[in-house]
PDB file of C-alpha atoms in Angstrom:
ATOM      1  CA  ASN A 289      12.770   2.507 -16.418  1.00 61.00           C
ATOM      2  CA  ALA A 290      13.387   0.149 -13.562  1.00 75.00           C
ATOM      3  CA  GLY A 291      11.204   1.754 -10.929  1.00 93.00           C
ATOM      4  CA  VAL A 292      11.247   0.635  -7.132  1.00 96.00           C
ATOM      5  CA  THR A 293      13.965  -2.115  -6.598  1.00 96.00           C
ATOM      6  CA  GLN A 294      14.061  -4.303  -3.969  1.00 97.00           C
ATOM      7  CA  THR A 295      16.547  -6.673  -2.999  1.00 96.00           C
ATOM      8  CA  PRO A 296      16.807  -9.608  -1.588  1.00 96.00           C
ATOM      9  CA  LYS A 297      13.673 -11.294  -3.220  1.00 95.00           C
ATOM     10  CA  PHE A 298      13.588 -13.812  -0.775  1.00 96.00           C
ATOM     11  CA  GLN A 299      15.656 -14.364   2.548  1.00 96.00           C
ATOM     12  CA  VAL A 300      15.511 -16.494   5.033  1.00 97.00           C
ATOM     13  CA  LEU A 301      16.758 -15.668   8.909  1.00 97.00           C
ATOM     14  CA  LYS A 302      17.353 -17.289  12.057  1.00 97.00           C
ATOM     15  CA  THR A 303      16.035 -15.981  14.874  1.00 98.00           C
ATOM     16  CA  GLY A 304      18.822 -13.320  16.614  1.00 97.00           C
ATOM     17  CA  GLN A 305      20.298 -12.705  13.117  1.00 97.00           C
ATOM     18  CA  SER A 306      19.878  -9.000  11.305  1.00 96.00           C
ATOM     19  CA  MET A 307      19.733  -7.974   7.737  1.00 96.00           C
ATOM     20  CA  THR A 308      19.069  -4.650   5.878  1.00 97.00           C
ATOM     21  CA  LEU A 309      16.144  -4.850   2.815  1.00 97.00           C
ATOM     22  CA  GLN A 310      17.440  -2.665   0.099  1.00 97.00           C
ATOM     23  CA  CYS A 311      15.453  -0.321  -1.383  1.00 97.00           C
ATOM     24  CA  ALA A 312      16.041   1.683  -4.333  1.00 97.00           C
ATOM     25  CA  GLN A 313      14.064   4.174  -6.656  1.00 96.00           C
ATOM     26  CA  ASP A 314      14.686   6.085 -10.572  1.00 95.00           C
ATOM     27  CA  MET A 315      12.592   8.228 -10.157  1.00 93.00           C
ATOM     28  CA  ASN A 316      14.047  11.151  -8.508  1.00 92.00           C
ATOM     29  CA  HIS A 317      10.922  10.570  -5.881  1.00 91.00           C
ATOM     30  CA  ASN A 318      11.401  12.330  -2.843  1.00 90.00           C
ATOM     31  CA  SER A 319       8.674  10.358  -1.037  1.00 91.00           C
ATOM     32  CA  MET A 320       9.893   6.749   0.217  1.00 93.00           C
ATOM     33  CA  TYR A 321       8.007   4.268   2.223  1.00 95.00           C
ATOM     34  CA  TRP A 322       8.398   0.701   3.841  1.00 97.00           C
ATOM     35  CA  TYR A 323       5.599  -1.662   4.755  1.00 96.00           C
ATOM     36  CA  ARG A 324       4.230  -5.107   5.819  1.00 97.00           C
ATOM     37  CA  GLN A 325       2.001  -7.772   5.271  1.00 95.00           C
ATOM     38  CA  ASP A 326       0.702 -10.044   6.919  1.00 92.00           C
ATOM     39  CA  PRO A 327      -2.232 -12.157   5.691  1.00 82.00           C
ATOM     40  CA  GLY A 328      -5.208 -10.539   6.398  1.00 75.00           C
ATOM     41  CA  MET A 329      -4.182  -7.693   7.450  1.00 79.00           C
ATOM     42  CA  GLY A 330      -3.224  -5.347   4.483  1.00 86.00           C
ATOM     43  CA  LEU A 331       0.216  -3.023   4.467  1.00 92.00           C
ATOM     44  CA  ARG A 332       0.965  -1.974   7.374  1.00 93.00           C
ATOM     45  CA  LEU A 333       3.486   1.204   7.829  1.00 93.00           C
ATOM     46  CA  ILE A 334       6.724   0.462   8.666  1.00 97.00           C
ATOM     47  CA  TYR A 335       8.650   3.857   8.405  1.00 96.00           C
ATOM     48  CA  TYR A 336       8.624   6.216   6.124  1.00 93.00           C
ATOM     49  CA  SER A 337      10.666   9.376   4.190  1.00 93.00           C
ATOM     50  CA  ALA A 338       9.198  12.230   3.826  1.00 88.00           C
ATOM     51  CA  SER A 339      12.065  13.670   2.344  1.00 87.00           C
ATOM     52  CA  GLU A 340      15.872  13.106   2.033  1.00 89.00           C
ATOM     53  CA  GLY A 341      17.123  13.539   4.925  1.00 89.00           C
ATOM     54  CA  THR A 342      14.078  13.074   7.122  1.00 92.00           C
ATOM     55  CA  THR A 343      11.864   9.277   8.333  1.00 95.00           C
ATOM     56  CA  ASP A 344       9.147   8.859  10.758  1.00 93.00           C
ATOM     57  CA  LYS A 345       7.408   6.482  12.313  1.00 94.00           C
ATOM     58  CA  GLY A 346       4.298   4.659  11.116  1.00 92.00           C
ATOM     59  CA  GLU A 347       1.950   2.294  12.774  1.00 91.00           C
ATOM     60  CA  VAL A 348       4.553  -0.593  13.312  1.00 95.00           C
ATOM     61  CA  PRO A 349       8.066   0.489  13.864  1.00 97.00           C
ATOM     62  CA  ASN A 350       9.338  -1.833  16.372  1.00 96.00           C
ATOM     63  CA  GLY A 351      12.214  -4.031  15.632  1.00 96.00           C
ATOM     64  CA  TYR A 352      13.469  -2.482  12.634  1.00 98.00           C
ATOM     65  CA  ASN A 353      15.459   0.767  11.676  1.00 97.00           C
ATOM     66  CA  VAL A 354      16.051   2.977   8.461  1.00 98.00           C
ATOM     67  CA  SER A 355      18.229   5.139   6.664  1.00 97.00           C
ATOM     68  CA  ARG A 356      17.457   6.984   3.802  1.00 96.00           C
ATOM     69  CA  LEU A 357      20.880   6.789   2.441  1.00 88.00           C
ATOM     70  CA  ASN A 358      20.732   9.537  -0.512  1.00 95.00           C
ATOM     71  CA  LYS A 359      16.917  10.539  -2.595  1.00 95.00           C
ATOM     72  CA  ARG A 360      17.143   7.112  -4.268  1.00 96.00           C
ATOM     73  CA  GLU A 361      17.681   5.105  -1.131  1.00 97.00           C
ATOM     74  CA  PHE A 362      16.238   3.874   1.705  1.00 97.00           C
ATOM     75  CA  SER A 363      16.917   0.806   3.389  1.00 97.00           C
ATOM     76  CA  LEU A 364      14.783  -1.150   5.976  1.00 98.00           C
ATOM     77  CA  ARG A 365      17.417  -2.677   8.923  1.00 98.00           C
ATOM     78  CA  LEU A 366      16.149  -5.780  11.350  1.00 97.00           C
ATOM     79  CA  GLU A 367      18.354  -5.345  13.951  1.00 93.00           C
ATOM     80  CA  SER A 368      17.770  -8.943  15.841  1.00 96.00           C
ATOM     81  CA  ALA A 369      15.148 -10.957  13.761  1.00 96.00           C
ATOM     82  CA  ALA A 370      12.299 -12.208  15.590  1.00 97.00           C
ATOM     83  CA  PRO A 371       9.651 -14.873  13.904  1.00 96.00           C
ATOM     84  CA  SER A 372       6.858 -11.957  14.495  1.00 96.00           C
ATOM     85  CA  GLN A 373       8.914 -10.614  11.433  1.00 97.00           C
ATOM     86  CA  THR A 374       8.259 -13.200   9.397  1.00 96.00           C
ATOM     87  CA  SER A 375       6.639 -11.030   6.240  1.00 96.00           C
ATOM     88  CA  VAL A 376       6.151  -9.805   2.672  1.00 96.00           C
ATOM     89  CA  TYR A 377       8.148  -6.486   3.088  1.00 98.00           C
ATOM     90  CA  PHE A 378       6.944  -3.623   0.075  1.00 97.00           C
ATOM     91  CA  CYS A 379       8.675  -0.164  -0.328  1.00 97.00           C
ATOM     92  CA  ALA A 380       7.529   2.468  -2.567  1.00 95.00           C
ATOM     93  CA  SER A 381       7.861   5.760  -3.378  1.00 93.00           C
ATOM     94  CA  THR A 382       6.052   8.811  -4.617  1.00 89.00           C
ATOM     95  CA  PRO A 383       6.965  11.841  -6.739  1.00 82.00           C
ATOM     96  CA  TRP A 384       5.630  14.392  -3.875  1.00 71.00           C
ATOM     97  CA  GLU A 385       4.295  13.085  -0.316  1.00 58.00           C
ATOM     98  CA  GLY A 386       1.608  10.952  -0.393  1.00 56.00           C
ATOM     99  CA  ARG A 387      -0.350  13.010  -2.995  1.00 67.00           C
ATOM    100  CA  THR A 388      -0.533  11.019  -6.092  1.00 76.00           C
ATOM    101  CA  GLU A 389       0.571   7.556  -7.578  1.00 84.00           C
ATOM    102  CA  ALA A 390       2.924   5.262  -5.093  1.00 88.00           C
ATOM    103  CA  PHE A 391       5.201   2.718  -6.729  1.00 92.00           C
ATOM    104  CA  PHE A 392       6.294  -0.235  -5.134  1.00 94.00           C
ATOM    105  CA  GLY A 393       9.173  -2.771  -5.723  1.00 96.00           C
ATOM    106  CA  GLN A 394       7.866  -6.265  -6.097  1.00 95.00           C
ATOM    107  CA  GLY A 395       8.552  -7.405  -2.384  1.00 96.00           C
ATOM    108  CA  THR A 396      10.841  -9.100  -0.113  1.00 96.00           C
ATOM    109  CA  ARG A 397       9.662 -11.988   1.499  1.00 96.00           C
ATOM    110  CA  LEU A 398      11.422 -12.769   4.985  1.00 97.00           C
ATOM    111  CA  THR A 399      10.878 -15.528   7.477  1.00 96.00           C
ATOM    112  CA  VAL A 400      12.647 -15.939  10.396  1.00 97.00           C
ATOM    113  CA  VAL A 401      12.790 -18.915  11.822  1.00 96.00           C
TER     114      VAL A 401
ATOM    115  CA  ARG B 255     -11.098   3.192  15.643  1.00 64.00           C
ATOM    116  CA  LYS B 256      -8.967   1.942  12.538  1.00 75.00           C
ATOM    117  CA  GLU B 257      -7.919   5.067  10.021  1.00 86.00           C
ATOM    118  CA  VAL B 258      -9.078   2.959   6.991  1.00 91.00           C
ATOM    119  CA  GLU B 259     -11.757   0.425   7.258  1.00 92.00           C
ATOM    120  CA  GLN B 260     -12.836  -1.776   4.525  1.00 94.00           C
ATOM    121  CA  ASP B 261     -15.405  -5.053   4.197  1.00 91.00           C
ATOM    122  CA  PRO B 262     -12.692  -7.923   4.178  1.00 90.00           C
ATOM    123  CA  GLY B 263     -14.785  -9.847   1.423  1.00 88.00           C
ATOM    124  CA  PRO B 264     -14.840 -12.152  -0.482  1.00 93.00           C
ATOM    125  CA  PHE B 265     -17.047 -11.132  -2.813  1.00 95.00           C
ATOM    126  CA  ASN B 266     -17.887 -13.958  -5.083  1.00 96.00           C
ATOM    127  CA  VAL B 267     -19.881 -12.428  -8.133  1.00 96.00           C
ATOM    128  CA  PRO B 268     -20.971 -13.852 -11.059  1.00 97.00           C
ATOM    129  CA  GLU B 269     -18.730 -12.613 -14.695  1.00 97.00           C
ATOM    130  CA  GLY B 270     -21.187  -9.955 -16.060  1.00 97.00           C
ATOM    131  CA  ALA B 271     -22.176  -8.469 -12.366  1.00 97.00           C
ATOM    132  CA  THR B 272     -21.709  -5.051 -11.002  1.00 97.00           C
ATOM    133  CA  VAL B 273     -20.384  -4.852  -7.951  1.00 96.00           C
ATOM    134  CA  ALA B 274     -19.637  -2.043  -5.295  1.00 95.00           C
ATOM    135  CA  PHE B 275     -16.393  -1.284  -2.087  1.00 92.00           C
ATOM    136  CA  ASN B 276     -17.112   1.146  -0.068  1.00 93.00           C
ATOM    137  CA  CYS B 277     -14.354   2.206   2.407  1.00 94.00           C
ATOM    138  CA  THR B 278     -14.471   4.505   5.335  1.00 95.00           C
ATOM    139  CA  TYR B 279     -11.689   6.633   6.901  1.00 92.00           C
ATOM    140  CA  SER B 280     -11.577   8.063  10.357  1.00 90.00           C
ATOM    141  CA  ASN B 281      -9.654  11.229   9.685  1.00 83.00           C
ATOM    142  CA  SER B 282     -11.628  14.444   8.652  1.00 80.00           C
ATOM    143  CA  ALA B 283      -8.408  16.245   7.500  1.00 79.00           C
ATOM    144  CA  SER B 284      -7.587  13.175   4.801  1.00 78.00           C
ATOM    145  CA  GLN B 285      -7.035  15.042   1.631  1.00 80.00           C
ATOM    146  CA  SER B 286      -5.891  12.387  -0.638  1.00 88.00           C
ATOM    147  CA  PHE B 287      -7.797   9.087  -1.729  1.00 92.00           C
ATOM    148  CA  PHE B 288      -7.212   6.101  -4.082  1.00 93.00           C
ATOM    149  CA  TRP B 289      -8.089   2.551  -4.880  1.00 96.00           C
ATOM    150  CA  TYR B 290      -5.577  -0.101  -5.314  1.00 95.00           C
ATOM    151  CA  ARG B 291      -5.343  -3.074  -7.266  1.00 96.00           C
ATOM    152  CA  GLN B 292      -3.289  -6.622  -5.779  1.00 95.00           C
ATOM    153  CA  ASP B 293      -2.724  -9.760  -7.489  1.00 94.00           C
ATOM    154  CA  CYS B 294      -1.871 -12.744  -5.398  1.00 89.00           C
ATOM    155  CA  ARG B 295       1.350 -12.851  -3.888  1.00 82.00           C
ATOM    156  CA  LYS B 296       2.411  -9.225  -5.846  1.00 92.00           C
ATOM    157  CA  GLU B 297       3.088  -6.075  -5.387  1.00 94.00           C
ATOM    158  CA  PRO B 298      -0.218  -3.114  -5.592  1.00 94.00           C
ATOM    159  CA  LYS B 299      -0.869  -1.032  -8.056  1.00 94.00           C
ATOM    160  CA  LEU B 300      -3.039   2.256  -8.753  1.00 93.00           C
ATOM    161  CA  LEU B 301      -6.245   1.385  -9.967  1.00 95.00           C
ATOM    162  CA  MET B 302      -7.712   5.087 -10.277  1.00 94.00           C
ATOM    163  CA  SER B 303      -7.314   8.406  -7.994  1.00 91.00           C
ATOM    164  CA  VAL B 304     -10.845   9.460  -6.209  1.00 92.00           C
ATOM    165  CA  TYR B 305     -11.770  13.075  -6.559  1.00 84.00           C
ATOM    166  CA  SER B 306     -14.570  14.927  -4.778  1.00 84.00           C
ATOM    167  CA  SER B 307     -16.216  15.481  -7.809  1.00 86.00           C
ATOM    168  CA  GLY B 308     -16.388  11.276  -8.525  1.00 87.00           C
ATOM    169  CA  ASN B 309     -14.322   9.886 -11.554  1.00 91.00           C
ATOM    170  CA  GLU B 310     -15.304   7.180 -14.152  1.00 94.00           C
ATOM    171  CA  ASP B 311     -12.180   5.121 -15.881  1.00 93.00           C
ATOM    172  CA  GLY B 312     -14.084   3.185 -18.134  1.00 96.00           C
ATOM    173  CA  ARG B 313     -16.154   0.250 -16.572  1.00 97.00           C
ATOM    174  CA  PHE B 314     -14.693   1.289 -12.909  1.00 97.00           C
ATOM    175  CA  THR B 315     -16.295   4.431 -11.122  1.00 97.00           C
ATOM    176  CA  ALA B 316     -15.028   5.757  -7.813  1.00 96.00           C
ATOM    177  CA  GLN B 317     -16.890   8.328  -5.616  1.00 95.00           C
ATOM    178  CA  LEU B 318     -15.996  10.229  -2.665  1.00 94.00           C
ATOM    179  CA  ASN B 319     -18.223  11.611   0.101  1.00 92.00           C
ATOM    180  CA  ARG B 320     -16.054  13.485   2.586  1.00 90.00           C
ATOM    181  CA  ALA B 321     -19.562  14.344   5.043  1.00 91.00           C
ATOM    182  CA  SER B 322     -19.544  10.736   5.655  1.00 91.00           C
ATOM    183  CA  GLN B 323     -15.995   9.866   5.236  1.00 92.00           C
ATOM    184  CA  TYR B 324     -16.179   7.140   2.901  1.00 92.00           C
ATOM    185  CA  ILE B 325     -14.910   6.971  -0.634  1.00 95.00           C
ATOM    186  CA  SER B 326     -16.582   3.828  -3.015  1.00 96.00           C
ATOM    187  CA  LEU B 327     -15.803   1.711  -6.016  1.00 97.00           C
ATOM    188  CA  LEU B 328     -18.532   0.418  -8.413  1.00 97.00           C
ATOM    189  CA  ILE B 329     -17.328  -2.262 -11.149  1.00 97.00           C
ATOM    190  CA  ARG B 330     -19.378  -2.782 -13.863  1.00 98.00           C
ATOM    191  CA  ASP B 331     -19.894  -5.323 -16.250  1.00 98.00           C
ATOM    192  CA  SER B 332     -17.123  -7.802 -14.181  1.00 97.00           C
ATOM    193  CA  LYS B 333     -14.370  -9.616 -15.915  1.00 97.00           C
ATOM    194  CA  LEU B 334     -12.676 -12.540 -14.430  1.00 97.00           C
ATOM    195  CA  SER B 335      -9.494 -10.432 -15.150  1.00 97.00           C
ATOM    196  CA  ASP B 336     -11.218  -8.052 -12.580  1.00 97.00           C
ATOM    197  CA  SER B 337     -10.601 -11.468  -9.751  1.00 97.00           C
ATOM    198  CA  ALA B 338      -7.778  -9.225  -7.118  1.00 96.00           C
ATOM    199  CA  THR B 339      -7.925  -7.784  -3.620  1.00 95.00           C
ATOM    200  CA  TYR B 340      -8.814  -3.870  -3.581  1.00 97.00           C
ATOM    201  CA  LEU B 341      -6.547  -1.540  -1.812  1.00 95.00           C
ATOM    202  CA  CYS B 342      -8.401   1.959  -0.355  1.00 94.00           C
ATOM    203  CA  VAL B 343      -5.612   4.245   0.243  1.00 92.00           C
ATOM    204  CA  VAL B 344      -6.141   7.504   2.107  1.00 90.00           C
ATOM    205  CA  VAL B 345      -3.019   9.900   2.551  1.00 86.00           C
ATOM    206  CA  MET B 346      -2.991  12.114   5.408  1.00 76.00           C
ATOM    207  CA  ASN B 347      -1.585  15.252   3.919  1.00 69.00           C
ATOM    208  CA  ARG B 348      -0.399  16.907   7.744  1.00 67.00           C
ATOM    209  CA  ASP B 349       2.186  14.265   8.038  1.00 69.00           C
ATOM    210  CA  ASP B 350       2.064  12.448   4.191  1.00 72.00           C
ATOM    211  CA  LYS B 351       1.518   9.237   6.047  1.00 81.00           C
ATOM    212  CA  ILE B 352      -0.003   6.874   3.178  1.00 87.00           C
ATOM    213  CA  ILE B 353      -2.350   4.885   4.968  1.00 88.00           C
ATOM    214  CA  PHE B 354      -4.173   1.522   3.414  1.00 91.00           C
ATOM    215  CA  GLY B 355      -7.255  -0.629   4.337  1.00 92.00           C
ATOM    216  CA  LYS B 356      -7.169  -4.381   4.513  1.00 92.00           C
ATOM    217  CA  GLY B 357      -8.640  -4.983   1.352  1.00 93.00           C
ATOM    218  CA  THR B 358     -11.277  -6.088   0.192  1.00 95.00           C
ATOM    219  CA  ARG B 359     -10.658  -9.758  -1.808  1.00 94.00           C
ATOM    220  CA  LEU B 360     -13.112 -10.037  -5.035  1.00 96.00           C
ATOM    221  CA  HIS B 361     -13.774 -13.372  -6.914  1.00 96.00           C
ATOM    222  CA  ILE B 362     -15.539 -12.836 -10.344  1.00 97.00           C
ATOM    223  CA  LEU B 363     -17.253 -16.601 -11.068  1.00 96.00           C
ATOM    224  CA  PRO B 364     -17.378 -17.710 -14.860  1.00 95.00           C
TER     225      PRO B 364
END
């Protein structure tokens, strides 16, 4: 099983450029999440989707949009990248809401210059 | 007050020693609790769930104290391979948010 797959693994953007981070899971999980991790800050929740067709803001949603395309896929879009969005982004999924183990992708290392 | 708080460390502990971490949470309605481990530049992985009755997995013991709103992780006979960041996780069942603490860094010294 591939589990949770994130693409790309690395990306460098110029300020103002846009891009979409892709996440797909093949475990038939209902809930999916996007986090960012900065040194000393831990993982901060950007957006989450409790089930297909729903999305909700997390702790740090400003500057991001998400789409729960179907049950498998949950994408994160940066419309106009800023240096403050330089971070490692992790996607995660859980079988049912947050009550069991979360499975993570390997992360996307994004640098905005 | 932060929703989930942990001592960031680092904890520098000699091999073979016992080390304990605590994590406090602010929302009494929190229902599910976990400890995750994260190695440098890798994704977090589940270490163990934390149950009201406490649970043990080999050298690792997790406890939950609902009255005081904290969870703990005890590592006995620590190994060099235990060096990592340990993340406390709390789930708010009312809205399905999974909230991470900032993590506690552990260095096991030979």
